[in-house]
Amino acid sequence: MFSHPRILTLVSSTISENHNHVSNCALICHDITLQPKDLRQEFDQKMDSIDTKRLNDSNANDGEFSGCVVLFLGCSSPEHNLLSLYKNEQGKFSVFKVIKLTLTDSVGGLEGYEILKLHDADPFLGVELKFMSVPPCQRFLESYACGSLAQFLSQHASRLLTLLDGVVMETQLKAGIHTLDQNLQDLEICLEHIRQSQPVRLRDDEVTQLEQQLQNSYGPPSQPPQELPRNCFLFQKRVFDDRPLTSADQQRFAAHVGRDWKRVGRALQKNCRALKGPAIDNLAYEYEREGLYEQAYQLLGRFIQSEGRSAKLSRLISALEETKLTSMAEIMLGIQPRD
């Protein structure tokens, strides 16, 4: 061997599917000392990287999207650790329902994603999610980035797990080796990291059992009468008495709807002249300093004041269903969670 040889390395710009030939090669000179074994390793690495790039480009061109993300959930209170509650057979289902409702509110429905596995990531509970299309994944990321997901999580955990006031829910989001919390200002980067993190497992049997248990917990749907009375309405195939909204409804709505009050307002404005045009944005500006509670309170107050006795509970529930805030509708109707 020469002490300081100049080694010519072949770099391929186009490699065939079976690596049998290399075309349009360029000669690049390196002033480094490499052994023949090192040369072979370097060349193989270049070929592998080109293959990987071509595979990724091919997947992107297919127009299909799938990817995985792991949502880590924790709690500031050791007494209400989500991981410990999930490991407890009595608390497992309640924790799963909290997660399911949180995702439903964050994504805006049940389509386009699924829970693959819940696992021990001490001190966190890891929730592995698979997304099958871009829109639900993007809505999930937006909800996570603006804090809505954490708010939904706190609301459902407080209701179903009877957490004490002041308990803070903690979250972290990862796709493969990437911690997405560091890139939330650029959702395109987050989407790409999720796309590159492909699922390596089917849905866990335990998750399948919990999904079935959740479906069964709602019980068989009651059979509605052939013709509903005027003062009744349907929600989730159940019959409820309709009535004008009250100040207590106004307070309950404001206490739980959070950042979604605008979405509900835009659903209500379709049949309410007082909320049309810039009315909702004006409310947001006028009561910005007072915060979300006051903004939501004033929104429903404006609706009640404008519509009078026509400002019915059924209209609010319909708006909540339209905006996919099913759990919020359950709160307004006083539906108690089932264990």
mmCIF file of C-alpha atoms in Angstrom:
data_model
loop_
_atom_site.group_PDB
_atom_site.id
_atom_site.type_symbol
_atom_site.label_atom_id
_atom_site.label_comp_id
_atom_site.label_asym_id
_atom_site.label_seq_id
_atom_site.Cartn_x
_atom_site.Cartn_y
_atom_site.Cartn_z
ATOM 1 C CA MET A 1 0.000 0.000 0.000
ATOM 2 C CA PHE A 2 1.080 3.582 -0.708
ATOM 3 C CA SER A 3 1.469 5.820 2.291
ATOM 4 C CA HIS A 4 -0.700 8.678 0.903
ATOM 5 C CA PRO A 5 -2.551 7.556 -2.229
ATOM 6 C CA ARG A 6 -5.168 9.677 -3.972
ATOM 7 C CA ILE A 7 -8.148 7.403 -4.300
ATOM 8 C CA LEU A 8 -10.719 7.699 -7.044
ATOM 9 C CA THR A 9 -14.219 6.807 -5.842
ATOM 10 C CA LEU A 10 -17.085 6.031 -8.182
ATOM 11 C CA VAL A 11 -20.301 7.826 -7.227
ATOM 12 C CA SER A 12 -23.399 6.809 -9.109
ATOM 13 C CA SER A 13 -26.061 9.347 -10.062
ATOM 14 C CA THR A 14 -28.424 6.690 -11.413
ATOM 15 C CA ILE A 15 -28.592 3.118 -10.153
ATOM 16 C CA SER A 16 -30.824 0.409 -11.611
ATOM 17 C CA GLU A 17 -33.339 -1.575 -9.503
ATOM 18 C CA ASN A 18 -31.080 -4.622 -9.172
ATOM 19 C CA HIS A 19 -27.793 -2.651 -8.816
ATOM 20 C CA ASN A 20 -26.381 -4.447 -11.872
ATOM 21 C CA HIS A 21 -25.190 -1.322 -13.615
ATOM 22 C CA VAL A 22 -24.278 2.251 -12.782
ATOM 23 C CA SER A 23 -24.663 5.068 -15.320
ATOM 24 C CA ASN A 24 -23.682 8.726 -15.559
ATOM 25 C CA CYS A 25 -20.898 8.189 -13.037
ATOM 26 C CA ALA A 26 -18.720 11.046 -11.840
ATOM 27 C CA LEU A 27 -15.147 10.774 -10.637
ATOM 28 C CA ILE A 28 -14.554 12.488 -7.341
ATOM 29 C CA CYS A 29 -11.099 12.790 -5.806
ATOM 30 C CA HIS A 30 -10.592 12.486 -2.049
ATOM 31 C CA ASP A 31 -7.350 13.407 -0.258
ATOM 32 C CA ILE A 32 -7.979 10.803 2.436
ATOM 33 C CA THR A 33 -6.478 7.384 3.072
ATOM 34 C CA LEU A 34 -8.946 4.484 2.756
ATOM 35 C CA GLN A 35 -8.397 0.765 2.801
ATOM 36 C CA PRO A 36 -10.095 -1.401 0.133
ATOM 37 C CA LYS A 37 -12.602 -2.594 2.751
ATOM 38 C CA ASP A 38 -13.446 1.030 3.578
ATOM 39 C CA LEU A 39 -13.941 1.789 -0.105
ATOM 40 C CA ARG A 40 -16.462 -0.995 -0.442
ATOM 41 C CA GLN A 41 -18.359 0.121 2.654
ATOM 42 C CA GLU A 42 -18.483 3.715 1.456
ATOM 43 C CA PHE A 43 -19.721 2.678 -1.974
ATOM 44 C CA ASP A 44 -22.411 0.395 -0.476
ATOM 45 C CA GLN A 45 -23.598 3.188 1.797
ATOM 46 C CA LYS A 46 -23.972 5.540 -1.180
ATOM 47 C CA MET A 47 -25.975 2.913 -3.059
ATOM 48 C CA ASP A 48 -28.241 2.308 -0.046
ATOM 49 C CA SER A 49 -28.894 6.016 0.443
ATOM 50 C CA ILE A 50 -29.874 6.411 -3.215
ATOM 51 C CA ASP A 51 -32.209 3.406 -2.948
ATOM 52 C CA THR A 52 -33.835 4.890 0.166
ATOM 53 C CA LYS A 53 -34.330 8.235 -1.537
ATOM 54 C CA ARG A 54 -35.910 6.573 -4.561
ATOM 55 C CA LEU A 55 -38.263 4.579 -2.311
ATOM 56 C CA ASN A 56 -39.335 7.698 -0.423
ATOM 57 C CA ASP A 57 -39.885 9.582 -3.679
ATOM 58 C CA SER A 58 -41.978 6.710 -4.978
ATOM 59 C CA ASN A 59 -44.168 6.702 -1.859
ATOM 60 C CA ALA A 60 -44.632 10.458 -2.079
ATOM 61 C CA ASN A 61 -45.682 10.201 -5.713
ATOM 62 C CA ASP A 62 -48.326 7.624 -4.860
ATOM 63 C CA GLY A 63 -50.351 10.375 -3.144
ATOM 64 C CA GLU A 64 -51.053 8.071 -0.185
ATOM 65 C CA PHE A 65 -50.264 8.932 3.414
ATOM 66 C CA SER A 66 -49.629 6.760 6.413
ATOM 67 C CA GLY A 67 -47.442 7.292 9.410
ATOM 68 C CA CYS A 68 -47.103 6.843 13.142
ATOM 69 C CA VAL A 69 -46.719 9.169 16.066
ATOM 70 C CA VAL A 70 -46.441 8.451 19.788
ATOM 71 C CA LEU A 71 -48.300 10.739 22.175
ATOM 72 C CA PHE A 72 -46.833 10.623 25.681
ATOM 73 C CA LEU A 73 -49.285 11.517 28.457
ATOM 74 C CA GLY A 74 -48.396 12.322 32.032
ATOM 75 C CA CYS A 75 -49.718 14.104 35.088
ATOM 76 C CA SER A 76 -48.151 16.523 37.538
ATOM 77 C CA SER A 77 -49.745 14.688 40.453
ATOM 78 C CA PRO A 78 -48.077 11.400 41.521
ATOM 79 C CA GLU A 79 -51.401 10.322 43.053
ATOM 80 C CA HIS A 80 -53.102 10.557 39.633
ATOM 81 C CA ASN A 81 -50.395 9.114 37.407
ATOM 82 C CA LEU A 82 -52.050 8.043 34.124
ATOM 83 C CA LEU A 83 -49.643 5.151 33.683
ATOM 84 C CA SER A 84 -50.467 3.749 37.131
ATOM 85 C CA LEU A 85 -54.185 4.229 36.544
ATOM 86 C CA TYR A 86 -53.940 2.406 33.215
ATOM 87 C CA LYS A 87 -52.065 -0.504 34.773
ATOM 88 C CA ASN A 88 -54.853 -0.839 37.335
ATOM 89 C CA GLU A 89 -57.590 -3.069 35.883
ATOM 90 C CA GLN A 90 -60.287 -0.890 37.446
ATOM 91 C CA GLY A 91 -58.887 2.289 35.917
ATOM 92 C CA LYS A 92 -57.737 0.958 32.543
ATOM 93 C CA PHE A 93 -61.030 1.489 30.720
ATOM 94 C CA SER A 94 -61.581 4.985 32.135
ATOM 95 C CA VAL A 95 -58.101 6.080 31.013
ATOM 96 C CA PHE A 96 -58.731 4.616 27.550
ATOM 97 C CA LYS A 97 -62.036 6.482 27.286
ATOM 98 C CA VAL A 98 -60.318 9.743 28.268
ATOM 99 C CA ILE A 99 -57.757 9.207 25.496
ATOM 100 C CA LYS A 100 -60.417 8.265 22.940
ATOM 101 C CA LEU A 101 -62.582 11.304 23.690
ATOM 102 C CA THR A 102 -59.541 13.585 23.631
ATOM 103 C CA LEU A 103 -58.525 12.311 20.189
ATOM 104 C CA THR A 104 -62.086 12.549 18.866
ATOM 105 C CA ASP A 105 -62.309 16.195 19.901
ATOM 106 C CA SER A 106 -58.798 17.001 18.634
ATOM 107 C CA VAL A 107 -59.107 15.319 15.231
ATOM 108 C CA GLY A 108 -62.773 16.178 14.770
ATOM 109 C CA GLY A 109 -64.136 12.643 14.501
ATOM 110 C CA LEU A 110 -63.212 8.984 14.399
ATOM 111 C CA GLU A 111 -61.998 8.642 10.811
ATOM 112 C CA GLY A 112 -58.462 8.615 9.426
ATOM 113 C CA TYR A 113 -56.555 7.305 12.438
ATOM 114 C CA GLU A 114 -56.444 4.481 14.953
ATOM 115 C CA ILE A 115 -54.802 3.648 18.263
ATOM 116 C CA LEU A 116 -52.295 0.832 17.767
ATOM 117 C CA LYS A 117 -50.970 0.345 21.278
ATOM 118 C CA LEU A 118 -50.771 1.824 24.757
ATOM 119 C CA HIS A 119 -47.505 1.095 26.500
ATOM 120 C CA ASP A 120 -45.384 1.825 29.539
ATOM 121 C CA ALA A 121 -43.061 4.802 28.965
ATOM 122 C CA ASP A 122 -42.493 5.535 32.640
ATOM 123 C CA PRO A 123 -43.367 8.122 33.896
ATOM 124 C CA PHE A 124 -45.561 8.619 30.814
ATOM 125 C CA LEU A 125 -48.276 6.518 29.229
ATOM 126 C CA GLY A 126 -47.369 6.110 25.547
ATOM 127 C CA VAL A 127 -50.175 6.149 22.969
ATOM 128 C CA GLU A 128 -49.057 4.925 19.547
ATOM 129 C CA LEU A 129 -51.247 6.358 16.778
ATOM 130 C CA LYS A 130 -51.436 5.519 13.095
ATOM 131 C CA PHE A 131 -52.761 8.117 10.648
ATOM 132 C CA MET A 132 -54.112 7.014 7.267
ATOM 133 C CA SER A 133 -54.628 10.407 5.623
ATOM 134 C CA VAL A 134 -53.260 13.926 5.869
ATOM 135 C CA PRO A 135 -56.331 15.976 6.996
ATOM 136 C CA PRO A 136 -56.913 14.206 10.339
ATOM 137 C CA CYS A 137 -53.166 14.164 11.003
ATOM 138 C CA GLN A 138 -52.955 17.889 10.300
ATOM 139 C CA ARG A 139 -55.948 18.650 12.551
ATOM 140 C CA PHE A 140 -54.325 16.571 15.303
ATOM 141 C CA LEU A 141 -51.058 18.517 14.991
ATOM 142 C CA GLU A 142 -52.848 21.877 14.948
ATOM 143 C CA SER A 143 -54.861 20.943 18.037
ATOM 144 C CA TYR A 144 -51.691 19.790 19.796
ATOM 145 C CA ALA A 145 -49.735 22.906 18.796
ATOM 146 C CA CYS A 146 -52.360 25.412 19.995
ATOM 147 C CA GLY A 147 -52.963 23.614 23.291
ATOM 148 C CA SER A 148 -56.493 22.389 22.540
ATOM 149 C CA LEU A 149 -55.501 18.740 22.883
ATOM 150 C CA ALA A 150 -54.098 19.332 26.369
ATOM 151 C CA GLN A 151 -57.260 21.215 27.279
ATOM 152 C CA PHE A 152 -59.488 18.381 26.046
ATOM 153 C CA LEU A 153 -57.340 15.914 27.965
ATOM 154 C CA SER A 154 -57.681 17.898 31.197
ATOM 155 C CA GLN A 155 -61.448 18.242 30.785
ATOM 156 C CA HIS A 156 -62.062 14.548 30.172
ATOM 157 C CA ALA A 157 -59.593 13.438 32.831
ATOM 158 C CA SER A 158 -61.219 15.708 35.405
ATOM 159 C CA ARG A 159 -64.653 14.349 34.526
ATOM 160 C CA LEU A 160 -63.860 10.637 34.178
ATOM 161 C CA LEU A 161 -60.908 10.211 36.526
ATOM 162 C CA THR A 162 -62.089 12.717 39.165
ATOM 163 C CA LEU A 163 -58.807 14.597 39.258
ATOM 164 C CA LEU A 164 -58.348 17.407 41.751
ATOM 165 C CA ASP A 165 -58.347 21.044 40.667
ATOM 166 C CA GLY A 166 -54.915 22.325 39.747
ATOM 167 C CA VAL A 167 -53.621 19.013 38.413
ATOM 168 C CA VAL A 168 -51.679 19.714 35.210
ATOM 169 C CA MET A 169 -51.619 17.226 32.343
ATOM 170 C CA GLU A 170 -48.238 16.816 30.618
ATOM 171 C CA THR A 171 -47.744 15.817 26.975
ATOM 172 C CA GLN A 172 -44.934 15.058 24.533
ATOM 173 C CA LEU A 173 -45.076 14.058 20.874
ATOM 174 C CA LYS A 174 -42.551 11.940 18.973
ATOM 175 C CA ALA A 175 -42.314 10.406 15.512
ATOM 176 C CA GLY A 176 -39.441 7.932 15.316
ATOM 177 C CA ILE A 177 -36.370 9.648 16.713
ATOM 178 C CA HIS A 178 -37.852 13.127 16.247
ATOM 179 C CA THR A 179 -39.425 15.085 19.111
ATOM 180 C CA LEU A 180 -42.139 17.046 17.309
ATOM 181 C CA ASP A 181 -42.606 19.550 20.138
ATOM 182 C CA GLN A 182 -39.459 21.262 18.788
ATOM 183 C CA ASN A 183 -40.946 21.722 15.284
ATOM 184 C CA LEU A 184 -44.575 22.644 15.966
ATOM 185 C CA GLN A 185 -44.124 25.997 14.258
ATOM 186 C CA ASP A 186 -43.619 24.107 10.976
ATOM 187 C CA LEU A 187 -46.380 21.522 10.527
ATOM 188 C CA GLU A 188 -44.975 20.400 7.164
ATOM 189 C CA ILE A 189 -41.820 19.165 8.882
ATOM 190 C CA CYS A 190 -43.934 17.372 11.500
ATOM 191 C CA LEU A 191 -46.054 15.724 8.792
ATOM 192 C CA GLU A 192 -42.923 14.551 7.000
ATOM 193 C CA HIS A 193 -41.468 13.052 10.196
ATOM 194 C CA ILE A 194 -44.750 11.219 10.782
ATOM 195 C CA ARG A 195 -44.806 9.981 7.184
ATOM 196 C CA GLN A 196 -41.298 8.595 7.589
ATOM 197 C CA SER A 197 -42.287 6.786 10.803
ATOM 198 C CA GLN A 198 -44.132 3.782 9.411
ATOM 199 C CA PRO A 199 -46.141 1.373 11.616
ATOM 200 C CA VAL A 200 -44.305 -1.792 12.607
ATOM 201 C CA ARG A 201 -47.269 -3.561 14.233
ATOM 202 C CA LEU A 202 -50.975 -4.223 13.862
ATOM 203 C CA ARG A 203 -53.412 -2.968 16.478
ATOM 204 C CA ASP A 204 -52.776 -4.523 19.872
ATOM 205 C CA ASP A 205 -55.359 -7.067 21.085
ATOM 206 C CA GLU A 206 -55.842 -5.122 24.307
ATOM 207 C CA VAL A 207 -56.730 -1.982 22.353
ATOM 208 C CA THR A 208 -59.235 -3.990 20.280
ATOM 209 C CA GLN A 209 -60.881 -5.245 23.478
ATOM 210 C CA LEU A 210 -61.035 -1.727 24.951
ATOM 211 C CA GLU A 211 -62.558 -0.367 21.723
ATOM 212 C CA GLN A 212 -65.261 -3.023 21.905
ATOM 213 C CA GLN A 213 -65.857 -2.320 25.581
ATOM 214 C CA LEU A 214 -66.248 1.376 24.779
ATOM 215 C CA GLN A 215 -68.853 0.592 22.111
ATOM 216 C CA ASN A 216 -70.737 -1.665 24.508
ATOM 217 C CA SER A 217 -70.629 0.937 27.294
ATOM 218 C CA TYR A 218 -73.089 3.121 25.423
ATOM 219 C CA GLY A 219 -75.599 0.283 25.563
ATOM 220 C CA PRO A 220 -78.157 -0.644 22.916
ATOM 221 C CA PRO A 221 -79.682 2.426 21.264
ATOM 222 C CA SER A 222 -83.170 3.185 22.443
ATOM 223 C CA GLN A 223 -85.831 2.893 19.777
ATOM 224 C CA PRO A 224 -87.187 6.347 18.973
ATOM 225 C CA PRO A 225 -90.928 6.753 18.520
ATOM 226 C CA GLN A 226 -92.305 6.934 15.031
ATOM 227 C CA GLU A 227 -92.945 10.639 15.438
ATOM 228 C CA LEU A 228 -91.048 12.815 17.908
ATOM 229 C CA PRO A 229 -93.067 15.280 19.973
ATOM 230 C CA ARG A 230 -92.340 18.916 19.259
ATOM 231 C CA ASN A 231 -90.582 19.433 22.549
ATOM 232 C CA CYS A 232 -88.098 16.562 22.007
ATOM 233 C CA PHE A 233 -84.962 15.936 19.948
ATOM 234 C CA LEU A 234 -82.577 13.064 19.181
ATOM 235 C CA PHE A 235 -78.940 12.808 20.214
ATOM 236 C CA GLN A 236 -76.983 9.599 19.614
ATOM 237 C CA LYS A 237 -80.307 7.820 18.933
ATOM 238 C CA ARG A 238 -81.649 8.844 22.332
ATOM 239 C CA VAL A 239 -84.613 11.132 22.988
ATOM 240 C CA PHE A 240 -84.169 14.291 25.074
ATOM 241 C CA ASP A 241 -86.632 16.962 26.162
ATOM 242 C CA ASP A 242 -86.067 20.274 24.422
ATOM 243 C CA ARG A 243 -86.217 23.582 26.318
ATOM 244 C CA PRO A 244 -84.972 27.163 26.131
ATOM 245 C CA LEU A 245 -81.372 27.702 27.162
ATOM 246 C CA THR A 246 -80.819 29.079 30.655
ATOM 247 C CA SER A 247 -78.110 31.050 32.424
ATOM 248 C CA ALA A 248 -76.917 27.745 33.948
ATOM 249 C CA ASP A 249 -76.448 26.378 30.412
ATOM 250 C CA GLN A 250 -74.554 29.542 29.565
ATOM 251 C CA GLN A 251 -72.179 29.045 32.488
ATOM 252 C CA ARG A 252 -71.659 25.345 31.786
ATOM 253 C CA PHE A 253 -70.949 26.029 28.119
ATOM 254 C CA ALA A 254 -68.429 28.761 28.955
ATOM 255 C CA ALA A 255 -66.681 26.580 31.547
ATOM 256 C CA HIS A 256 -66.032 23.654 29.197
ATOM 257 C CA VAL A 257 -65.943 24.729 25.545
ATOM 258 C CA GLY A 258 -62.550 26.487 25.729
ATOM 259 C CA ARG A 259 -60.943 27.562 22.464
ATOM 260 C CA ASP A 260 -63.710 25.962 20.383
ATOM 261 C CA TRP A 261 -66.292 28.624 21.224
ATOM 262 C CA LYS A 262 -65.713 30.316 17.860
ATOM 263 C CA ARG A 263 -66.391 27.090 15.944
ATOM 264 C CA VAL A 264 -69.666 26.653 17.802
ATOM 265 C CA GLY A 265 -70.531 30.297 17.174
ATOM 266 C CA ARG A 266 -70.059 29.893 13.438
ATOM 267 C CA ALA A 267 -72.350 26.868 13.461
ATOM 268 C CA LEU A 268 -74.998 28.860 15.375
ATOM 269 C CA GLN A 269 -74.691 31.923 13.137
ATOM 270 C CA LYS A 270 -76.232 30.068 10.180
ATOM 271 C CA ASN A 271 -79.654 30.594 11.742
ATOM 272 C CA CYS A 272 -78.974 33.572 14.001
ATOM 273 C CA ARG A 273 -78.741 37.073 12.535
ATOM 274 C CA ALA A 274 -77.101 38.491 15.664
ATOM 275 C CA LEU A 275 -74.037 36.283 15.101
ATOM 276 C CA LYS A 276 -73.617 36.891 11.383
ATOM 277 C CA GLY A 277 -70.901 38.992 9.760
ATOM 278 C CA PRO A 278 -68.089 40.164 12.040
ATOM 279 C CA ALA A 279 -70.082 39.610 15.257
ATOM 280 C CA ILE A 280 -68.022 36.640 16.457
ATOM 281 C CA ASP A 281 -64.680 38.294 15.716
ATOM 282 C CA ASN A 282 -65.926 41.431 17.472
ATOM 283 C CA LEU A 283 -66.764 39.386 20.560
ATOM 284 C CA ALA A 284 -63.304 37.823 20.506
ATOM 285 C CA TYR A 285 -61.669 41.276 20.344
ATOM 286 C CA GLU A 286 -63.976 42.949 22.864
ATOM 287 C CA TYR A 287 -63.503 40.294 25.567
ATOM 288 C CA GLU A 288 -59.935 39.239 24.759
ATOM 289 C CA ARG A 289 -58.582 40.457 28.083
ATOM 290 C CA GLU A 290 -61.277 38.616 30.067
ATOM 291 C CA GLY A 291 -60.292 35.302 28.449
ATOM 292 C CA LEU A 292 -61.962 32.273 26.887
ATOM 293 C CA TYR A 293 -64.628 31.824 29.549
ATOM 294 C CA GLU A 294 -66.024 35.314 29.107
ATOM 295 C CA GLN A 295 -65.837 35.118 25.294
ATOM 296 C CA ALA A 296 -67.818 31.862 25.279
ATOM 297 C CA TYR A 297 -70.248 33.209 27.888
ATOM 298 C CA GLN A 298 -70.961 36.335 25.852
ATOM 299 C CA LEU A 299 -71.370 34.301 22.653
ATOM 300 C CA LEU A 300 -74.154 32.148 24.068
ATOM 301 C CA GLY A 301 -75.612 35.192 25.824
ATOM 302 C CA ARG A 302 -75.827 37.015 22.497
ATOM 303 C CA PHE A 303 -77.544 33.963 20.979
ATOM 304 C CA ILE A 304 -80.078 33.711 23.833
ATOM 305 C CA GLN A 305 -80.785 37.445 23.816
ATOM 306 C CA SER A 306 -81.343 37.507 20.053
ATOM 307 C CA GLU A 307 -83.382 34.328 19.679
ATOM 308 C CA GLY A 308 -85.422 34.528 22.887
ATOM 309 C CA ARG A 309 -87.393 31.376 23.592
ATOM 310 C CA SER A 310 -86.275 30.008 20.221
ATOM 311 C CA ALA A 311 -82.754 29.692 21.627
ATOM 312 C CA LYS A 312 -83.340 26.026 22.371
ATOM 313 C CA LEU A 313 -81.043 23.377 23.802
ATOM 314 C CA SER A 314 -81.538 21.308 20.632
ATOM 315 C CA ARG A 315 -80.018 24.092 18.504
ATOM 316 C CA LEU A 316 -76.908 24.219 20.679
ATOM 317 C CA ILE A 317 -76.555 20.418 20.655
ATOM 318 C CA SER A 318 -76.927 20.432 16.866
ATOM 319 C CA ALA A 319 -74.134 23.024 16.589
ATOM 320 C CA LEU A 320 -71.896 20.937 18.865
ATOM 321 C CA GLU A 321 -72.550 17.826 16.750
ATOM 322 C CA GLU A 322 -71.787 19.768 13.569
ATOM 323 C CA THR A 323 -68.422 20.845 14.987
ATOM 324 C CA LYS A 324 -67.639 17.280 16.191
ATOM 325 C CA LEU A 325 -67.688 18.306 19.859
ATOM 326 C CA THR A 326 -69.584 15.202 20.942
ATOM 327 C CA SER A 327 -68.202 15.097 24.468
ATOM 328 C CA MET A 328 -69.169 18.754 24.945
ATOM 329 C CA ALA A 329 -72.728 17.867 23.920
ATOM 330 C CA GLU A 330 -72.711 15.086 26.534
ATOM 331 C CA ILE A 331 -71.652 17.613 29.160
ATOM 332 C CA MET A 332 -74.464 19.993 28.180
ATOM 333 C CA LEU A 333 -76.981 17.140 28.392
ATOM 334 C CA GLY A 334 -75.617 15.906 31.714
ATOM 335 C CA ILE A 335 -74.841 12.442 30.360
ATOM 336 C CA GLN A 336 -72.838 10.631 33.014
ATOM 337 C CA PRO A 337 -69.824 8.614 31.834
ATOM 338 C CA ARG A 338 -70.036 4.844 32.174
ATOM 339 C CA ASP A 339 -67.146 2.831 33.581
#
